[in-house]
Short mmCIF file of C-alpha atoms in Angstrom, two decimals:
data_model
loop_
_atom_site.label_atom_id
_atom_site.label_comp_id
_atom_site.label_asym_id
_atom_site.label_seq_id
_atom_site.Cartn_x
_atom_site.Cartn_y
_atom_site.Cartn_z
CA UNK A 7 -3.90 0.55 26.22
CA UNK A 8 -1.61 -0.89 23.98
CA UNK A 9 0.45 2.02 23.07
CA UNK A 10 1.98 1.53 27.44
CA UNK A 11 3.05 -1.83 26.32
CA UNK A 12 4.87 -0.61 22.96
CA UNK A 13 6.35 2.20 25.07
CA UNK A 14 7.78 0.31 27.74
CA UNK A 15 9.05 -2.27 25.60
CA UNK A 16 10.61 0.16 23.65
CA UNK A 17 12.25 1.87 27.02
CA UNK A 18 13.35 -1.43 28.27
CA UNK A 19 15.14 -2.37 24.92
CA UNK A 20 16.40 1.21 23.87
CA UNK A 21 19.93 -0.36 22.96
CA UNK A 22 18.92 -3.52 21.40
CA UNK A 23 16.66 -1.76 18.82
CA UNK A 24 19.48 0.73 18.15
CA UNK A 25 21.89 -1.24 17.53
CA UNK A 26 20.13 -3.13 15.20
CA UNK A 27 19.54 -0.33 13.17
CA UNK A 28 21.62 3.04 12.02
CA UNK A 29 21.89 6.55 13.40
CA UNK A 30 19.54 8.19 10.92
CA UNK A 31 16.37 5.92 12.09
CA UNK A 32 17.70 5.83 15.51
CA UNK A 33 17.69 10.13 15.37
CA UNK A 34 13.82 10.16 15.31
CA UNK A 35 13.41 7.41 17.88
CA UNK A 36 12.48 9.34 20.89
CA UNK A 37 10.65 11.78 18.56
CA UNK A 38 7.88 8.54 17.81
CA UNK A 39 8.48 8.21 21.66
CA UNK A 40 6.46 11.28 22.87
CA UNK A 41 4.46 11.50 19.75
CA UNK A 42 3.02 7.86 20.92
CA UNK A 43 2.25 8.74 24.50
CA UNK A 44 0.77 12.11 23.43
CA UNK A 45 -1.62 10.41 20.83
CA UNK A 46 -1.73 6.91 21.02
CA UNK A 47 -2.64 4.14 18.73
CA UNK A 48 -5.97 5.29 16.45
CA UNK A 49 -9.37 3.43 17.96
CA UNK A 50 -12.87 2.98 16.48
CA UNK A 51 -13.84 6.22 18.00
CA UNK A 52 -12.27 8.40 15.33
CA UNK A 53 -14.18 8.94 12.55
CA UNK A 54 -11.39 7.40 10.45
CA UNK A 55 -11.33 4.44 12.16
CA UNK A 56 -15.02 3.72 12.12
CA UNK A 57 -15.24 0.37 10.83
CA UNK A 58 -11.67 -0.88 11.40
CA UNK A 59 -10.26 -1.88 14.82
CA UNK A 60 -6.70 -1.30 14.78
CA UNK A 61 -5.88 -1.15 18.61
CA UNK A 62 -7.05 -4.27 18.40
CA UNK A 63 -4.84 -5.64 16.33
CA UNK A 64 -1.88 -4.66 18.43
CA UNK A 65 -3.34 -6.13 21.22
CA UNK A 66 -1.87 -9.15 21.29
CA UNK A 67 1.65 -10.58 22.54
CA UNK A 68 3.64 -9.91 19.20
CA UNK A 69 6.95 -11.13 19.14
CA UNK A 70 8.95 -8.87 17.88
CA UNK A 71 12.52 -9.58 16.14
CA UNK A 72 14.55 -6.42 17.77
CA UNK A 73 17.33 -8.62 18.25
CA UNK A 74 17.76 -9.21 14.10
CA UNK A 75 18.21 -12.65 14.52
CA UNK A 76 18.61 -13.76 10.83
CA UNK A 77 15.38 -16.12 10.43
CA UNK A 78 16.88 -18.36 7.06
CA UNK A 79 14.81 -17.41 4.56
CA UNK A 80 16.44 -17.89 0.66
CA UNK A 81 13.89 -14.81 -0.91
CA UNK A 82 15.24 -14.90 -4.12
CA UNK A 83 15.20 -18.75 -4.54
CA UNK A 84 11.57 -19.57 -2.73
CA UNK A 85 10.16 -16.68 -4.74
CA UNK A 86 10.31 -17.67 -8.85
CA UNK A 87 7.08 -15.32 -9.22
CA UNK A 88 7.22 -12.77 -12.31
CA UNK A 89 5.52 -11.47 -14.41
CA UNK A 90 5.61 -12.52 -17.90
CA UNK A 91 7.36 -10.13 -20.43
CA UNK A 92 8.07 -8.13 -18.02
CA UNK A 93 12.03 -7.41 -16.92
CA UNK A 94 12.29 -5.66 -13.63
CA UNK A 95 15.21 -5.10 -11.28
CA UNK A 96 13.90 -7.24 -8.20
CA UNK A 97 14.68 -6.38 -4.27
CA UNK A 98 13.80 -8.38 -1.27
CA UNK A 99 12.67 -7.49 2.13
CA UNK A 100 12.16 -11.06 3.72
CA UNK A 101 10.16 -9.98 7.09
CA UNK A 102 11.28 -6.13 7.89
CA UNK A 103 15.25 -7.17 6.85
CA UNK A 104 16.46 -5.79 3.32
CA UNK A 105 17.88 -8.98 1.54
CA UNK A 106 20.78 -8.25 -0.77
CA UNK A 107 20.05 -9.14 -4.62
CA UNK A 108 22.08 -9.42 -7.30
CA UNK A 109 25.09 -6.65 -6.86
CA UNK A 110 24.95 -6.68 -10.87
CA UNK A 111 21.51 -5.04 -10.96
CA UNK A 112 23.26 -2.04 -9.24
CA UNK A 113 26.22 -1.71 -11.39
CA UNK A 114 23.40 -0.82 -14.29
CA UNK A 115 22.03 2.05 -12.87
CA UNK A 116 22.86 5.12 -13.39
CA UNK A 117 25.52 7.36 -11.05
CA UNK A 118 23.89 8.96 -8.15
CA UNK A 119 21.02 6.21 -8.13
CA UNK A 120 20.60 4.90 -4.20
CA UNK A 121 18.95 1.81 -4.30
CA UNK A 122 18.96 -0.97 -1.45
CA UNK A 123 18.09 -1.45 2.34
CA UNK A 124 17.04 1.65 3.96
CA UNK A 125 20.23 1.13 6.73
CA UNK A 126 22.82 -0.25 4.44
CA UNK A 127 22.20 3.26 2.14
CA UNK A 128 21.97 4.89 5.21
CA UNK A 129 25.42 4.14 6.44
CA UNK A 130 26.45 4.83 3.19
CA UNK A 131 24.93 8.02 2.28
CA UNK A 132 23.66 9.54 6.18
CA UNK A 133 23.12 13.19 4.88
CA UNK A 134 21.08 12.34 1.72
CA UNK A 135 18.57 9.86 3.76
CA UNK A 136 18.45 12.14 6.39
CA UNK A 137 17.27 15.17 4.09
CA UNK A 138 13.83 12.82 3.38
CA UNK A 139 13.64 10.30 6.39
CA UNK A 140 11.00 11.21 8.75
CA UNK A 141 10.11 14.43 7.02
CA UNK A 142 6.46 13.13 5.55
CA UNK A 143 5.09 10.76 7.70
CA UNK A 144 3.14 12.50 9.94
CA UNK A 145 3.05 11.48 13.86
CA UNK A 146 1.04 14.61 15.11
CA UNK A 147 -1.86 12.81 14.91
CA UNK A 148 -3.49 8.63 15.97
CA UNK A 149 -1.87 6.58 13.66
CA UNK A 150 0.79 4.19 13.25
CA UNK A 151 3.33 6.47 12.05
CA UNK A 152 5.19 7.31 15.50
CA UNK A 153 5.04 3.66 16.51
CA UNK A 154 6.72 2.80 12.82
CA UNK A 155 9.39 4.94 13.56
CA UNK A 156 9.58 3.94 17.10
CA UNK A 157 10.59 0.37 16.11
CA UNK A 158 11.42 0.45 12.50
CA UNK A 159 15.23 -1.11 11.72
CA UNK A 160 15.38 -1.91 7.98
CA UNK A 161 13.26 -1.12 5.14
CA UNK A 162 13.91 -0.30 1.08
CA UNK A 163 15.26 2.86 -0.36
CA UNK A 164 15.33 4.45 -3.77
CA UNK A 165 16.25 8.20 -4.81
CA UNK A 166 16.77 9.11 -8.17
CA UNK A 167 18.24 12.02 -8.93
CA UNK A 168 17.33 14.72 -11.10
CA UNK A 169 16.92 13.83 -14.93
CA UNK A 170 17.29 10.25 -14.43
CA UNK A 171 14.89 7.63 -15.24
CA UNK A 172 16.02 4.08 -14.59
CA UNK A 173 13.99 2.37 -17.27
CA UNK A 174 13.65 -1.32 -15.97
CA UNK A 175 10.43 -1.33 -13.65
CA UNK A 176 12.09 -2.16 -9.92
CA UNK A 177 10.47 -4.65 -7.90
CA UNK A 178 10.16 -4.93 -4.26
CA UNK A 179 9.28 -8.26 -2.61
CA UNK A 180 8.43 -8.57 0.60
CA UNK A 181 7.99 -12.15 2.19
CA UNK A 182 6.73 -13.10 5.59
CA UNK A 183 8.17 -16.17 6.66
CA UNK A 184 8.39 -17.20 10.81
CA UNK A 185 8.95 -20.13 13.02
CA UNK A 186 7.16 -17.60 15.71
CA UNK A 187 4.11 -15.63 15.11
CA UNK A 188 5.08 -11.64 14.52
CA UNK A 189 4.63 -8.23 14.07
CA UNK A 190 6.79 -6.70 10.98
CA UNK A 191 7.65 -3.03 11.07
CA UNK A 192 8.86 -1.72 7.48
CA UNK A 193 9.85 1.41 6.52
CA UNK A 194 10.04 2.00 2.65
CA UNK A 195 11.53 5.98 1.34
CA UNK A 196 11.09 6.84 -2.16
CA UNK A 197 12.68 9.95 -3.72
CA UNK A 198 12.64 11.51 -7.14
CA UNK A 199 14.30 14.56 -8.23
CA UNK A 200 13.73 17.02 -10.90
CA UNK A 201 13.01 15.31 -14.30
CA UNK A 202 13.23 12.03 -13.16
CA UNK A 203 11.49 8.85 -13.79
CA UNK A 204 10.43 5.75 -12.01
CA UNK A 205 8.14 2.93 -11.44
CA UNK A 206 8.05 0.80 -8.52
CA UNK A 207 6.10 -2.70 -8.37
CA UNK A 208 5.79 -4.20 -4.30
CA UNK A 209 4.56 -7.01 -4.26
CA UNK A 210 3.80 -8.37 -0.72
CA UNK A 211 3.51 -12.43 0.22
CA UNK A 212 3.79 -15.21 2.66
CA UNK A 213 5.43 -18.16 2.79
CA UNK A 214 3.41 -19.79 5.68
CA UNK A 215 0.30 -19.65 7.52
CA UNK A 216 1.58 -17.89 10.89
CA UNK A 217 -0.04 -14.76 12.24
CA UNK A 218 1.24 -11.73 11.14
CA UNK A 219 0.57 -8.16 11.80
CA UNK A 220 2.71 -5.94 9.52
CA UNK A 221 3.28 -2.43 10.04
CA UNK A 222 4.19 0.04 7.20
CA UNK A 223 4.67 3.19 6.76
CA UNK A 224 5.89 4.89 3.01
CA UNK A 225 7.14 8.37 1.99
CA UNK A 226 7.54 9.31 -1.12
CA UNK A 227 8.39 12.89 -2.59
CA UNK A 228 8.23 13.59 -6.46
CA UNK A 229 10.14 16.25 -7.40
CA UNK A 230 9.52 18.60 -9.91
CA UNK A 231 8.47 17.55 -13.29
CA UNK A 232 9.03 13.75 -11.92
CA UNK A 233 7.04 10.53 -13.02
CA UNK A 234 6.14 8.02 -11.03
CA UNK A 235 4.11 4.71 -11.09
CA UNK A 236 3.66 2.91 -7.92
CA UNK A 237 1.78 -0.27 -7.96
CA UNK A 238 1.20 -2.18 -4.83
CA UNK A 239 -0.06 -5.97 -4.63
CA UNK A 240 -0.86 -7.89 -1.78
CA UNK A 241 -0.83 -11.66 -2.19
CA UNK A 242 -0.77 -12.55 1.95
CA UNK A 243 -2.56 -15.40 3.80
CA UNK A 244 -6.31 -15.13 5.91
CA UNK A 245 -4.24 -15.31 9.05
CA UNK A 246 -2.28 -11.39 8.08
CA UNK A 247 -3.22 -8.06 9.35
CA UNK A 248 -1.38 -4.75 7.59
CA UNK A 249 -1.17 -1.71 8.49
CA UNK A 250 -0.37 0.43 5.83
CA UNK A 251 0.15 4.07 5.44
CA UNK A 252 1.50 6.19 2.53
CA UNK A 253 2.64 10.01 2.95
CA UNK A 254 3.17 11.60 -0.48
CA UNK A 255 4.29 15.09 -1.28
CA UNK A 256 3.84 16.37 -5.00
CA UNK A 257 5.88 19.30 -6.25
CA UNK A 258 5.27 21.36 -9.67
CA UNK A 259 4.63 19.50 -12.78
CA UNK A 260 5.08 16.19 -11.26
CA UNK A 261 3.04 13.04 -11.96
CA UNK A 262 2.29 10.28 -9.85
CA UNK A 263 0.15 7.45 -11.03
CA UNK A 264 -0.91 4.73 -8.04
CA UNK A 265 -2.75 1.25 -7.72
CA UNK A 266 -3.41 -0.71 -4.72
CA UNK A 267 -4.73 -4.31 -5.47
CA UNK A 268 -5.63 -6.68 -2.56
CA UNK A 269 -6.07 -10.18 -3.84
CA UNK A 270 -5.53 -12.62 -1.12
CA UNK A 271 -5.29 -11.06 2.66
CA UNK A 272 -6.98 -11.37 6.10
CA UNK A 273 -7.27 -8.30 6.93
CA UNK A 274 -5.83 -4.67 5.60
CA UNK A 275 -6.03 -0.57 6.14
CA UNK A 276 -4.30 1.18 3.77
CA UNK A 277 -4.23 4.62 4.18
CA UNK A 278 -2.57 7.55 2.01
CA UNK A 279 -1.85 10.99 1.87
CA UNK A 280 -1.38 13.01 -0.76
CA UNK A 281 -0.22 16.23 -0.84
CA UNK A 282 -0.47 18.45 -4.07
CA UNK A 283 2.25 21.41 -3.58
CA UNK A 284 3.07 22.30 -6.57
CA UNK A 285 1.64 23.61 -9.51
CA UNK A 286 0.69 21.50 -12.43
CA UNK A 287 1.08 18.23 -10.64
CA UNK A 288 -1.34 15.66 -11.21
CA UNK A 289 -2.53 12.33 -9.53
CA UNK A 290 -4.30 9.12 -10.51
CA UNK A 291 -4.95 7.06 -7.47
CA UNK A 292 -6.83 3.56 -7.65
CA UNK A 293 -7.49 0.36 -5.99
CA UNK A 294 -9.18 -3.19 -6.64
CA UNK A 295 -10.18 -5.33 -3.80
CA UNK A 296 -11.51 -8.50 -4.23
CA UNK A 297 -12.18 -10.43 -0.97
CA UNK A 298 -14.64 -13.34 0.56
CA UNK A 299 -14.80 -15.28 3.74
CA UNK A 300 -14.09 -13.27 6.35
CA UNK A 301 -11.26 -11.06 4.97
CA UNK A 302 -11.70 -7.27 5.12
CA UNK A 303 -10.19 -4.39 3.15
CA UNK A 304 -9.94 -0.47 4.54
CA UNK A 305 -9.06 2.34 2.29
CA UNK A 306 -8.69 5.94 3.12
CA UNK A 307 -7.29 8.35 1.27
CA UNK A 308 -6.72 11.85 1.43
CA UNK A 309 -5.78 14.39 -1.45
CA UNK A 310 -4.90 17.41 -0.16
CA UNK A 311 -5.01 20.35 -3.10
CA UNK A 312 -2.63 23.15 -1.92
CA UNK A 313 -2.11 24.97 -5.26
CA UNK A 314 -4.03 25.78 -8.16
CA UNK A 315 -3.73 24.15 -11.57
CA UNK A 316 -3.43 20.26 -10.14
CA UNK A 317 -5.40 17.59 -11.01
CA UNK A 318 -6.95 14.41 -9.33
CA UNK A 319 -8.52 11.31 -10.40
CA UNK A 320 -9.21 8.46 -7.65
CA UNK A 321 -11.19 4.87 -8.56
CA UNK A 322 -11.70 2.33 -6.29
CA UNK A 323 -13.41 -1.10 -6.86
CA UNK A 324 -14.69 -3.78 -4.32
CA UNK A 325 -16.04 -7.40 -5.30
CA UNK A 326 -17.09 -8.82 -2.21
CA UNK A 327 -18.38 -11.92 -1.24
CA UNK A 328 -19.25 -14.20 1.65
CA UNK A 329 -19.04 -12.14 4.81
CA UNK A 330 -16.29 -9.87 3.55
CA UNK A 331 -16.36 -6.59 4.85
CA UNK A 332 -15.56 -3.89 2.41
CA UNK A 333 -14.52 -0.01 3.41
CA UNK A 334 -14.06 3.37 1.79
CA UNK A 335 -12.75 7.01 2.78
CA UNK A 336 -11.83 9.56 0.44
CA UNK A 337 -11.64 13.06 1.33
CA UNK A 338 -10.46 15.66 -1.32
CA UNK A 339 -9.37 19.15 0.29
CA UNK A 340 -9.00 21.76 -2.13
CA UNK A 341 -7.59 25.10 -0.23
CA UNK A 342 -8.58 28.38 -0.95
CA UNK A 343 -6.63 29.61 -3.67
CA UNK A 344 -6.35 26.61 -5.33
CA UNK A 345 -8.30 27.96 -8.89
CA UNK A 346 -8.94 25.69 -11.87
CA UNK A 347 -8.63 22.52 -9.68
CA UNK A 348 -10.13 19.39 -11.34
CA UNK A 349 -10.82 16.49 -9.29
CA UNK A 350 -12.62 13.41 -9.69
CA UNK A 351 -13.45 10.52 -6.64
CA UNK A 352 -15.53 7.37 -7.51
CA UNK A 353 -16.26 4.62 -5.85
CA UNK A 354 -18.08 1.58 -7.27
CA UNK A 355 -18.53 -2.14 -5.09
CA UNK A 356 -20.28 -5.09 -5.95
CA UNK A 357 -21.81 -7.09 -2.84
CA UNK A 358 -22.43 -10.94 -4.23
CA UNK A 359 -24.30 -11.86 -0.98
CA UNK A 360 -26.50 -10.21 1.25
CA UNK A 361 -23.74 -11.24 4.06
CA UNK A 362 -21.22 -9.28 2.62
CA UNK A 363 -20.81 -5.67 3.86
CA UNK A 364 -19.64 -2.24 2.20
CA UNK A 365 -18.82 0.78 3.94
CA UNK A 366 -18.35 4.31 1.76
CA UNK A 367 -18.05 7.85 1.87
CA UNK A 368 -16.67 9.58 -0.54
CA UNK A 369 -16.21 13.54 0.70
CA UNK A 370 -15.28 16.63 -0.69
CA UNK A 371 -14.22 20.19 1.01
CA UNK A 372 -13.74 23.30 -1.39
CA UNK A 373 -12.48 26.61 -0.71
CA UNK A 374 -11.97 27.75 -4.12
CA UNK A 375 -14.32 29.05 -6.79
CA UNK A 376 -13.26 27.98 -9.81
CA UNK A 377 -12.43 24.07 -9.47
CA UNK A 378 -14.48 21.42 -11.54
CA UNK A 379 -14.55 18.56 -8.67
CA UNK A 380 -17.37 15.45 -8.24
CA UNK A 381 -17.07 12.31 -6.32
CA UNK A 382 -19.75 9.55 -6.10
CA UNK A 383 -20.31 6.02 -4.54
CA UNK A 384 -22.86 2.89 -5.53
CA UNK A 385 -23.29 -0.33 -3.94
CA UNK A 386 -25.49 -2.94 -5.65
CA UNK A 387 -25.26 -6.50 -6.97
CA UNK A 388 -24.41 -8.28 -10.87
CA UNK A 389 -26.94 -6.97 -13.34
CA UNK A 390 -29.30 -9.20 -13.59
CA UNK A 391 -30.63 -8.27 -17.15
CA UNK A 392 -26.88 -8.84 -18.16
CA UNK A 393 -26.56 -11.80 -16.84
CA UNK A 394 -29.92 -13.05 -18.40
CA UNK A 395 -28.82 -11.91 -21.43
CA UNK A 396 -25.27 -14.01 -21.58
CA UNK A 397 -26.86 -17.01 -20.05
CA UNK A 398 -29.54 -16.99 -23.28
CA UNK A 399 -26.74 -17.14 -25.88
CA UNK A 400 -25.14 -20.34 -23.71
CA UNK A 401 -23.06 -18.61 -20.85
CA UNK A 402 -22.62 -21.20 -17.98
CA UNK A 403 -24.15 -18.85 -14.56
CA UNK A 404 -20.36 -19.08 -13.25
CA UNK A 405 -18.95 -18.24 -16.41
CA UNK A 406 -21.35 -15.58 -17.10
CA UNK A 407 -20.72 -14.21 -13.52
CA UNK A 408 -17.02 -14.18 -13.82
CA UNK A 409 -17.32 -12.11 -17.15
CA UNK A 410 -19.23 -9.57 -15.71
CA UNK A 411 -16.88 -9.59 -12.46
CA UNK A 412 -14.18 -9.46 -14.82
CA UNK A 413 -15.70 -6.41 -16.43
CA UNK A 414 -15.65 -4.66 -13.65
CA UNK A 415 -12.28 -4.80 -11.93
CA UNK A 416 -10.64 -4.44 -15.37
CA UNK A 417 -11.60 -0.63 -15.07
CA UNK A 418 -9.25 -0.04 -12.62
CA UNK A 419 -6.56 -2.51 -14.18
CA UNK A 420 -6.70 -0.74 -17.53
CA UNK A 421 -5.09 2.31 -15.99
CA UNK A 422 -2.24 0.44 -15.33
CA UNK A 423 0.44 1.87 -17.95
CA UNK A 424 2.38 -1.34 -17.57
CA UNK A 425 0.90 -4.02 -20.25
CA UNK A 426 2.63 -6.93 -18.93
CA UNK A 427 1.34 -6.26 -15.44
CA UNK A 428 -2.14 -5.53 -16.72
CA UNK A 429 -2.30 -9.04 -18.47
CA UNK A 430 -0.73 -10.93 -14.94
CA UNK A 431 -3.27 -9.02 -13.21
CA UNK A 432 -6.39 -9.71 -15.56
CA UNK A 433 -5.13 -13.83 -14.82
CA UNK A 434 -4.93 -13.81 -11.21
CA UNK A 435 -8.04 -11.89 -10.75
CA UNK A 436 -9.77 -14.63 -13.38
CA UNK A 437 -8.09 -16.80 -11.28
CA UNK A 438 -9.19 -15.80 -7.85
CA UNK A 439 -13.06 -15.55 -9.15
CA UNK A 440 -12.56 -19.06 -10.86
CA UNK A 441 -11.24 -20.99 -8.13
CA UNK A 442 -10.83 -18.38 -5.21
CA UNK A 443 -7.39 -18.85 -5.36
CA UNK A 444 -5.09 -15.93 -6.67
CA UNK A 445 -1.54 -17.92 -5.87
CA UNK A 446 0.96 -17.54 -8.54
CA UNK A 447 1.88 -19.94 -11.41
CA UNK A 448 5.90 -21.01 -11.33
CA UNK A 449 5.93 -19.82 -7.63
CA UNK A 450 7.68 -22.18 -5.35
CA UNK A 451 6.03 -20.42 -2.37
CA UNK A 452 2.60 -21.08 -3.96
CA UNK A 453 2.70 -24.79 -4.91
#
């Protein structure tokens, strides 16, 4: 079982992985110790796991870089990808090791903003990341959680503090980039406090073609009458495998708005949990997968409704072609005493072969009387009467195609509050059904 090999390796390099890190990720260390013996790594036997292997993934020999050898890797000059008209404050993690950027984006923000590597801030500010660290991701339970925090050295940070909003849109990059192949273990904490505002852009990539298996793990906690916009795009090679999961915890009056968009990968799970604790807070979750070959793309996601008066809106969106293999969980809970709940789960995918495969089930669990909730699924293929009908008034087939392709993903896009981001999104995704390539212009990492 792979979960002996992680724990040994672990107990024969206690001091090598703790010295690599700081003392608030090193505090939970045996925690993610016992919690992977107890429950081990998730397997295809779990319902949640049905049609993604992850033990196998870990399988392999991974080397592993508990030693933080600096691998060179200039992030911020390989990496000219932006997005046009759109001015964000931009942070690197180049493998799992926080990068430093440009001090002078720091000296902009406002006081008692903590931005930065997740052990730099740490050393900085040990009580404040220590309040959050740890306290969401749950490793009760199969997962990758306790193994995240087993081996986890470095990640990103931000907490903003109550009524703040840092205006500029910050931007994570993370960047794979080996001489050896590797498994990456991030750990990326997001906090927002009363009346605050943010939105957060990660945008992950790889400079090469080596295997990777990444392993992430997010928390996030939006504080009372917070905003936040968290938009994550994956732009990797077919030879990655990540492991993602997401713990979120909403308190009253907050809003979170969230996109997931998998463009180029190998193979992903992204999982998240969302927690609705307060009353009056509201969700919009979404995600736009558009994948051929052999490349396959897991979501789960689970909203659970503790309170009454919260809202929940989820949309998901597969194109898949070739012998892509597509998959969908969503599981609403709304609690008993949760009254005048609305929630609203829909899943749509688009199978442009018979080879290609989709997996969904959308599910819903109600305690509560008085809650408006639906959810709904459909698999099927182009409309053929609309693509008859564009290919009569001089649509190429491919052109045609695309359009209607285009059409569909831009659903999900649309709800993306950021224009400029919307528009860079629409091109790569015209792009990637154009050419099947989704690599960004003005990118040295992409020429």
């Amino acid at each position: 079982m792979s979960e002996k090999v992680y724990t040994g390796l672990y107990r024969e390099n206690r001091t090598l992985v703790g010295n690599g890190s700081c003392g608030v990720m090193n505090s939970l260390r045996e925690d993610a110790l016992a919690a992977l013996e107890t429950f081990g790594l998730p397997t295809k036997q779990l319902e949640e796991y049905l049609h993604t292997d992850i033990a196998r993934w870990f399988e392999p020999d991974w080397g592993m870089n508990l030693g933080r050898v600096r691998i060179p890797v200039g992030v911020s000059d390989r990496f000219r990808c932006s997005v046009p008209n759109l001015s964000t404050l931009a942070y690197y993690l180049a493998d799992d090791r926080f990068v430093a950027s440009d001090l002078s984006q720091r000296t902009s923000l406002a006081d008692g903003v903590i931005i930065g590597g997740l052990c730099e801030q740490a050393g900085m500010f040990p009580d404040t990341i220590a309040e959050y660290y740890g306290k969401l991701a749950d490793m009760q339970r199969p997962g990758i959680a306790a193994l995240n925090t087993l081996f986890a050295q470095d990640g990103f940070v931000v907490i903003v503090p109550d009524g703040v909003t840092i205006e500029k849109p910050v931007q994570l990059v993370t960047l794979l980039q080996s001489p050896v192949d590797m498994m990456v273990t991030r750990r990326i904490l997001v906090v927002l406090g009363r009346g605050s505002g943010l939105k957060l852009l990660v945008c992950d990539h790889s400079a090469d073609s080596r295997n990777y298996l990444v392993n992430q793990v997010t928390e996030v906690f939006a504080g009372e009458d917070s905003s936040l916009e968290l938009y994550d795009l994956e732009e990797t090679a077919h030879t990655n495998k990540r492991v993602s999961e997401l713990f979120v915890r909403q308190d009253a009056g907050s809003s979170v708005r969230m996109a997931g968009v998998t463009l180029n990968n190998g193979m992903t799970r992204n999982s998240a949990y969302v927690t609705l604790a307060g009353k009056g807070a509201s969700l919009m979750l979404d995600g736009v997968a558009v994948v051929d070959g052999s490349q396959h793309v897991d979501n789960l996601t689970f909203v659970d409704h503790q309170v009454s008066d919260c809202q929940s809106d989820e949309l998901f969106k597969y194109v898949l072609d070739g012998e892509a293999v597509g998959s969908f969980a969503g599981k609403v809970l709304v609690r008993e005493g949760s009254q005048r709940t609305v929630s609203q789960q829909t899943n749509r995918n688009i199978c442009m072969k018979r080879t290609a495969r989709m997996f969904t089930q959308p599910q819903l669990e109600i305690y509560a009387d008085d809650v408006k909730c639906s959810h709904g699924a459909t698999v099927g293929q182009l409309d053929d009467k609309a693509l008859f009908y564009m290919r009569q008034r001089g649509i190429s087939e491919s052109d045609a195609r695309t359009l209607l392709m285009m059409a569909f993903t831009d659903e999900v896009i649309s709800r993306i509050s950021l224009e400029p981001l919307q528009q860079r999104l629409r091109h790569l995704v015209e792009r990637r059904f154009k050419s099947g390539s989704n690599l960004c212009e003005g990118c040295q990492i992409c020429k």
